[in-house]
Coordinates of C-alpha atoms in Angstrom, one line a residue:
M1 CA -18.2 2.5 20.6
K2 CA -20.1 2.5 17.4
A3 CA -24.0 2.1 18.6
T4 CA -25.2 1.7 14.4
V5 CA -24.8 -0.4 11.7
V6 CA -23.6 2.7 9.7
E7 CA -21.6 4.0 12.4
R8 CA -19.8 0.2 13.1
R9 CA -19.3 0.0 8.6
A10 CA -18.1 3.7 8.8
E11 CA -15.5 2.6 11.6
L12 CA -14.6 -1.1 9.7
L13 CA -14.1 1.7 6.4
R14 CA -12.1 3.7 8.7
L15 CA -9.5 1.1 9.7
Y16 CA -9.6 0.0 6.2
T17 CA -8.3 2.9 4.4
G18 CA -7.7 5.7 7.0
L19 CA -10.0 8.1 6.0
G20 CA -12.0 10.9 8.3
W21 CA -14.6 9.9 10.8
K22 CA -16.8 12.4 8.9
T23 CA -15.7 11.4 5.5
A24 CA -16.0 7.8 6.2
L25 CA -19.0 8.3 8.2
A26 CA -20.7 9.9 4.8
R27 CA -19.9 7.4 2.7
V28 CA -21.6 5.4 4.5
E29 CA -24.7 7.2 4.9
A30 CA -24.8 7.5 0.7
A31 CA -23.9 3.7 0.1
E32 CA -26.4 1.5 -0.5
P33 CA -27.2 -0.5 3.1
G34 CA -25.0 -3.6 2.8
S35 CA -23.3 -2.9 -0.4
V36 CA -19.3 -3.1 -0.7
L37 CA -17.3 -0.2 0.4
I38 CA -13.5 -1.0 -1.1
P39 CA -15.0 -1.9 -4.4
E40 CA -13.0 -4.1 -7.3
P41 CA -11.1 -2.1 -9.7
D42 CA -11.8 -2.7 -13.4
A43 CA -8.7 -4.4 -15.0
G44 CA -6.9 -0.9 -16.0
Q45 CA -7.4 0.2 -13.1
L46 CA -6.3 -2.4 -10.9
V47 CA -2.5 -3.0 -13.4
L48 CA -2.5 0.7 -12.4
E49 CA -2.5 0.2 -8.9
A50 CA -0.7 -3.1 -8.8
R51 CA 2.6 -0.5 -10.4
V52 CA 1.8 2.3 -7.9
M53 CA 2.0 -0.2 -5.2
A54 CA 5.4 -2.2 -6.3
A55 CA 6.8 1.8 -6.9
L56 CA 5.9 2.7 -3.1
A57 CA 6.4 -0.4 -1.7
W58 CA 10.3 0.6 -0.5
R59 CA 9.8 4.3 0.2
K60 CA 13.2 6.8 0.2
I61 CA 13.0 9.2 2.4
T62 CA 11.6 9.5 6.0
T63 CA 7.6 9.1 6.6
L64 CA 5.2 9.2 9.6
H65 CA 2.2 7.0 7.6
P66 CA 3.3 3.2 6.5
W67 CA 4.1 4.2 3.1
G68 CA 3.7 7.9 3.1
I69 CA 0.1 7.6 2.9
E70 CA -2.2 9.1 5.6
Y71 CA -5.5 7.3 3.0
V72 CA -6.6 6.1 0.5
D73 CA -10.1 6.5 -1.1
P74 CA -11.1 3.8 -3.4
R75 CA -13.7 4.0 -6.4
S76 CA -14.4 1.5 -9.1
D77 CA -13.4 3.3 -11.6
R78 CA -10.0 5.6 -9.6
L79 CA -8.1 5.7 -6.6
L80 CA -7.5 8.4 -4.2
I81 CA -4.1 9.1 -1.9
R82 CA -3.2 11.5 0.1
F83 CA 0.0 11.9 1.0
E84 CA 1.4 12.9 4.1
P85 CA 3.3 16.6 3.9
D86 CA 7.5 16.6 4.4
V87 CA 8.0 15.1 7.6
V88 CA 10.1 18.1 9.2
G89 CA 13.2 16.1 11.0
R90 CA 13.8 14.0 8.0
R91 CA 16.9 12.4 7.7
D92 CA 17.7 14.7 3.7
A93 CA 16.3 17.6 3.9
E94 CA 15.9 17.5 0.6
A95 CA 14.5 14.9 -0.5
T96 CA 10.7 15.9 -0.4
Q97 CA 8.1 14.1 -1.2
A98 CA 7.1 14.9 -4.9
L99 CA 11.1 14.3 -5.7
D100 CA 10.7 10.9 -4.5
L101 CA 7.5 9.8 -5.9
A102 CA 8.3 12.0 -9.3
K103 CA 11.7 9.1 -9.7
A104 CA 9.6 6.4 -7.9
L105 CA 6.3 6.8 -10.6
L106 CA 7.6 8.4 -13.6
P107 CA 9.3 5.7 -16.0
R108 CA 12.5 6.4 -17.0
V109 CA 14.3 4.0 -19.7
D110 CA 18.4 3.2 -19.5
E111 CA 20.5 2.4 -22.0
Y112 CA 20.6 -1.3 -21.7
G113 CA 16.3 -0.6 -22.3
Q114 CA 15.0 -1.6 -18.9
I115 CA 12.2 0.7 -17.3
T116 CA 12.1 2.2 -14.0
G117 CA 8.9 3.6 -12.4
V118 CA 5.2 2.9 -13.9
A119 CA 5.8 1.8 -17.8
G120 CA 3.1 3.8 -19.7
A121 CA 2.4 6.4 -16.8
R122 CA 1.9 10.0 -17.6
T123 CA 1.0 12.9 -15.2
H124 CA -0.8 15.8 -15.9
V125 CA -2.3 18.7 -13.4
E126 CA -6.5 19.2 -12.9
H127 CA -8.8 20.3 -10.8
G128 CA -5.3 21.6 -9.1
N129 CA -4.5 18.1 -8.5
V130 CA -2.1 15.5 -9.8
L131 CA -3.6 12.7 -12.0
L132 CA -1.1 9.7 -12.9
R133 CA -3.0 7.6 -15.6
L134 CA -2.1 5.1 -17.6
L135 CA -2.1 5.4 -21.5
G136 CA -4.2 3.5 -23.3
T137 CA -6.8 3.1 -20.6
T138 CA -9.2 4.8 -18.2
A139 CA -7.2 4.1 -15.3
S140 CA -6.7 6.8 -13.2
V141 CA -5.0 7.2 -9.9
V142 CA -4.7 11.1 -7.9
L143 CA -2.2 12.0 -5.2
L144 CA -3.5 14.4 -3.1
G145 CA -1.6 16.2 -1.0
L146 CA 1.6 17.2 -3.6
D147 CA 1.5 21.0 -4.7
P148 CA 1.0 21.3 -8.7
E149 CA 4.1 23.8 -8.6
E150 CA 6.2 21.6 -6.8
W151 CA 5.4 18.5 -8.7
R152 CA 5.8 20.3 -12.0
R153 CA 9.6 21.5 -10.3
A154 CA 9.9 17.8 -9.2
V155 CA 9.5 16.6 -12.5
E156 CA 11.6 18.6 -13.9
T157 CA 14.5 18.7 -11.6
Q158 CA 14.2 14.2 -11.9
D159 CA 14.4 14.6 -15.6
Q160 CA 17.8 16.2 -15.5
E161 CA 18.9 14.3 -12.4
M162 CA 18.2 11.5 -14.4
S163 CA 19.6 12.5 -18.2
T164 CA 23.1 13.0 -15.9
W165 CA 22.9 8.6 -15.1
G166 CA 22.2 8.3 -19.4
M167 CA 18.5 7.5 -18.6
T168 CA 15.5 9.2 -20.7
P169 CA 12.2 9.7 -19.6
C170 CA 9.9 8.1 -21.3
H171 CA 7.2 11.0 -21.1
Q172 CA 9.6 13.8 -22.9
G173 CA 8.1 14.0 -26.6
R174 CA 5.1 11.2 -26.0
P175 CA 2.8 12.8 -23.4
D176 CA -0.2 10.4 -24.7
S177 CA 2.2 7.5 -26.6
L178 CA 4.2 5.2 -25.0
H179 CA 7.7 5.1 -25.6
P180 CA 9.5 1.6 -28.0
A181 CA 10.7 0.7 -24.4
E182 CA 7.8 0.9 -22.4
R183 CA 6.0 -1.6 -24.9
P184 CA 6.7 -4.8 -23.8
Y185 CA 6.2 -4.3 -20.4
R186 CA 2.8 -3.6 -21.2
R187 CA 2.0 -7.1 -22.6
P188 CA -0.1 -8.7 -20.3
G189 CA 2.0 -11.6 -18.2
R190 CA 5.1 -10.4 -18.9
R191 CA 7.0 -12.0 -16.1
G192 CA 4.0 -13.6 -14.6
V193 CA 3.0 -10.0 -13.1
A194 CA -0.1 -10.1 -13.7
A195 CA -1.9 -12.7 -12.3
S196 CA -1.1 -11.2 -9.3
D197 CA -1.8 -7.6 -9.9
W198 CA -5.1 -8.1 -7.3
L199 CA -3.4 -9.1 -4.7
T200 CA -0.6 -5.5 -4.8
S201 CA -3.8 -3.4 -5.8
G202 CA -5.9 -4.6 -3.2
L203 CA -3.2 -4.1 -0.1
L204 CA -2.9 0.1 -1.8
R205 CA -6.6 0.1 -1.4
R206 CA -6.5 -1.1 2.7
A207 CA -2.8 0.8 3.1
G208 CA -4.6 2.1 6.2
L209 CA -4.9 -1.7 8.1
V210 CA -1.2 -1.3 8.7
R211 CA -1.8 1.1 11.3
S212 CA -4.3 -0.8 13.2
L213 CA -1.0 -3.2 14.8
G214 CA 0.7 -0.3 16.9
V215 CA 2.5 3.3 16.6
P216 CA 3.9 3.0 12.7
L217 CA 7.8 3.2 13.0
A218 CA 8.1 1.8 9.3
V219 CA 7.2 -0.4 6.2
T220 CA 9.0 -1.8 2.9
G221 CA 7.9 -4.3 1.1
W222 CA 9.3 -6.1 -1.9
L223 CA 8.7 -8.7 -4.6
N224 CA 9.5 -12.4 -4.5
F225 CA 8.8 -15.0 -7.6
R226 CA 7.7 -17.9 -7.2
A227 CA 7.8 -19.7 -11.0
R228 CA 6.8 -23.2 -9.6
E229 CA 3.3 -22.3 -7.6
G230 CA 2.6 -18.9 -10.1
G231 CA 1.6 -16.0 -9.4
E232 CA 3.4 -14.0 -7.1
R233 CA 5.1 -13.8 -3.4
W234 CA 4.9 -10.5 -2.2
I235 CA 6.4 -9.8 1.2
I236 CA 5.8 -6.5 3.2
D237 CA 7.3 -5.8 6.5
P238 CA 5.7 -3.7 8.9
T239 CA 7.3 -2.4 12.2
F240 CA 5.7 -0.7 15.1
A241 CA 5.9 -0.6 18.5
E242 CA 3.1 -0.8 21.2
G243 CA 1.4 -3.1 20.0
H244 CA -1.0 -5.8 20.9
G245 CA 1.3 -9.2 20.9
P246 CA 0.1 -11.9 18.8
A247 CA -3.7 -10.7 19.1
G248 CA -2.7 -7.6 16.7
H249 CA -0.5 -9.6 13.7
R250 CA -3.8 -12.0 14.0
R251 CA -6.3 -9.5 13.9
L252 CA -4.1 -7.6 11.3
A253 CA -4.9 -11.7 9.4
A254 CA -7.8 -11.4 9.8
L255 CA -9.0 -8.6 8.3
L256 CA -7.3 -8.9 5.4
S257 CA -9.4 -12.6 5.2
A258 CA -12.5 -10.7 6.4
R259 CA -15.7 -11.3 3.9
G260 CA -16.6 -8.8 2.2
W261 CA -13.9 -6.4 3.0
G262 CA -10.5 -8.3 3.1
L263 CA -9.1 -10.1 0.0
P264 CA -9.6 -13.5 -1.4
V265 CA -7.0 -15.2 0.5
T266 CA -6.9 -17.4 3.7
V267 CA -3.8 -18.1 6.1
V268 CA -1.4 -20.8 5.2
D269 CA 0.7 -19.9 8.0
E270 CA 2.0 -18.1 10.6
D271 CA 5.3 -18.2 12.8
C272 CA 4.6 -15.9 16.3
N273 CA 7.8 -14.8 18.2
C274 CA 5.7 -12.8 20.6
H275 CA 6.1 -15.3 23.9
L276 CA 9.8 -14.8 23.4
P277 CA 11.9 -12.0 25.5
P278 CA 12.5 -8.6 23.9
G279 CA 15.5 -9.0 21.4
Y280 CA 15.5 -11.9 20.8
T281 CA 13.5 -11.8 17.8
D282 CA 10.5 -8.9 17.1
Q283 CA 9.5 -10.4 13.7
C284 CA 6.0 -12.9 13.7
T285 CA 5.6 -14.5 10.2
T286 CA 1.8 -14.9 8.5
T287 CA 1.3 -15.8 5.4
V288 CA -1.7 -15.7 3.7
S289 CA -2.4 -16.9 0.3
S290 CA -5.0 -17.1 -2.8
L291 CA -8.3 -18.3 -2.7
R292 CA -9.0 -18.3 -5.9
P293 CA -7.1 -20.4 -8.4
E294 CA -7.4 -18.2 -11.6
W295 CA -6.3 -15.4 -9.4
P296 CA -2.3 -16.8 -7.9
G297 CA -0.6 -14.7 -5.3
T298 CA 0.4 -15.1 -1.7
L299 CA 1.1 -12.2 0.8
E300 CA 3.9 -12.4 3.4
V301 CA 3.4 -10.4 6.5
R302 CA 6.3 -9.7 8.5
T303 CA 4.8 -7.7 11.2
I304 CA 7.8 -6.3 13.5
H305 CA 7.4 -5.3 17.0
R306 CA 10.3 -3.4 17.9
R307 CA 10.1 -3.8 22.5
G308 CA 12.7 -3.4 25.3
D309 CA 15.9 -1.6 24.8
R310 CA 15.2 -1.1 21.1
L311 CA 12.2 0.6 21.2
R312 CA 14.0 2.3 23.9
R313 CA 16.7 4.0 22.2
I314 CA 13.7 5.0 19.1
Q315 CA 12.9 6.6 21.9
Q316 CA 15.3 9.1 22.8
D317 CA 17.1 9.0 19.5
Q318 CA 14.4 9.7 17.7
T319 CA 11.5 11.6 20.3
A320 CA 9.7 14.7 18.0
L321 CA 9.5 11.3 15.4
Y322 CA 8.5 9.0 17.5
A323 CA 5.6 11.4 19.1
A324 CA 4.2 12.6 15.5
Q325 CA 4.4 8.6 14.8
K326 CA 2.2 7.5 17.8
E327 CA -0.5 9.9 16.9
L328 CA -1.2 7.9 14.0
T329 CA -2.2 5.0 15.6
H330 CA -5.5 3.6 14.5
S331 CA -7.6 2.3 18.1
V332 CA -9.2 -1.0 16.9
P333 CA -12.5 -0.8 19.0
A334 CA -13.9 -4.3 20.4
S335 CA -16.9 -3.8 19.1
V336 CA -14.8 -5.1 15.4
D337 CA -13.0 -8.2 16.8
R338 CA -16.7 -9.2 17.7
W339 CA -17.6 -8.5 13.9
L340 CA -14.5 -10.3 13.1
A341 CA -15.7 -13.3 14.9
S342 CA -19.1 -12.9 14.0
V343 CA -18.3 -13.0 10.1
G344 CA -15.4 -15.5 10.4
S345 CA -12.8 -15.5 7.7
P346 CA -11.9 -17.3 4.5
T347 CA -10.5 -21.3 5.2
A348 CA -8.9 -23.4 2.3
D349 CA -12.0 -25.0 2.4
E350 CA -13.6 -22.9 0.1
S351 CA -10.7 -22.9 -2.3
A352 CA -11.1 -26.7 -3.0
E353 CA -14.6 -26.2 -3.3
R354 CA -14.2 -23.5 -5.8
R355 CA -12.4 -25.9 -8.0
R356 CA -15.5 -28.7 -8.1

């Protein structure tokens, strides 16, 4: 149990972001007492982070950490993301972290003018790190854990592969300017996406929370539009093992909405099936929605708790992988639950109060 206020704040920062203990402690010691340690990004930074989270939401390679992210280091003007090394024993030995990220993040246009990847994003190597920036803004995301030379080879390989599929890399010949096909994607409000970028960016800045559920087996995410209510409905489905039952997913919801650390959201629905026998259904669903009318959006968290025979098959068939994932679990000290009880979580009543 952490004894001082500084240590308790460092423990929370570690839980939210995945940062190591020494780094989290140093960050808190250098900050003003009571200051916000996960700041809200500016408008351009928020857009870039939202697009990056959307691109990473469904990784195509085997990862140990959720989305392959060891930790995030959120700053007001940028975001650092540390990606894990390539997993030993992954399904496709040739599908490396660098290749998958190059394919997911770098924008390409097909013959119909449709963009895949992050429209307007460009990368270059700076101080030995891969830097992803958004043209026309000061926004940047530092992709830590990637070897610069391996990244360059991955980009070249992906460019060649995409060309065989009839796609054109937007960055070719345009390192500092938009491809004509990218311009419509940069317009505010395209497809209603921009209104909920705060939600996607905020989730990425708190990626470490997924590991608080238990042993992280996998996590994917996707977007469902909901035009009637405005904004977006994001869905993530963290699959884990050896968790904490209802206390686990309820704690996650509380952390997501905790004052000073979480997002401006409140729980609007919960469907808990932890009481059912293993194998009947392993999914519990919690839905949180925005408290700010000017920031529409909803997040649906479908926590999938592998138990019984399903878990035993995973442990038997993926012994080494499961052992490595088990080491990544974030232990949640009792002090965190006491803190959550003391600060409380925002309620729907606050949303009504804001509208007055």
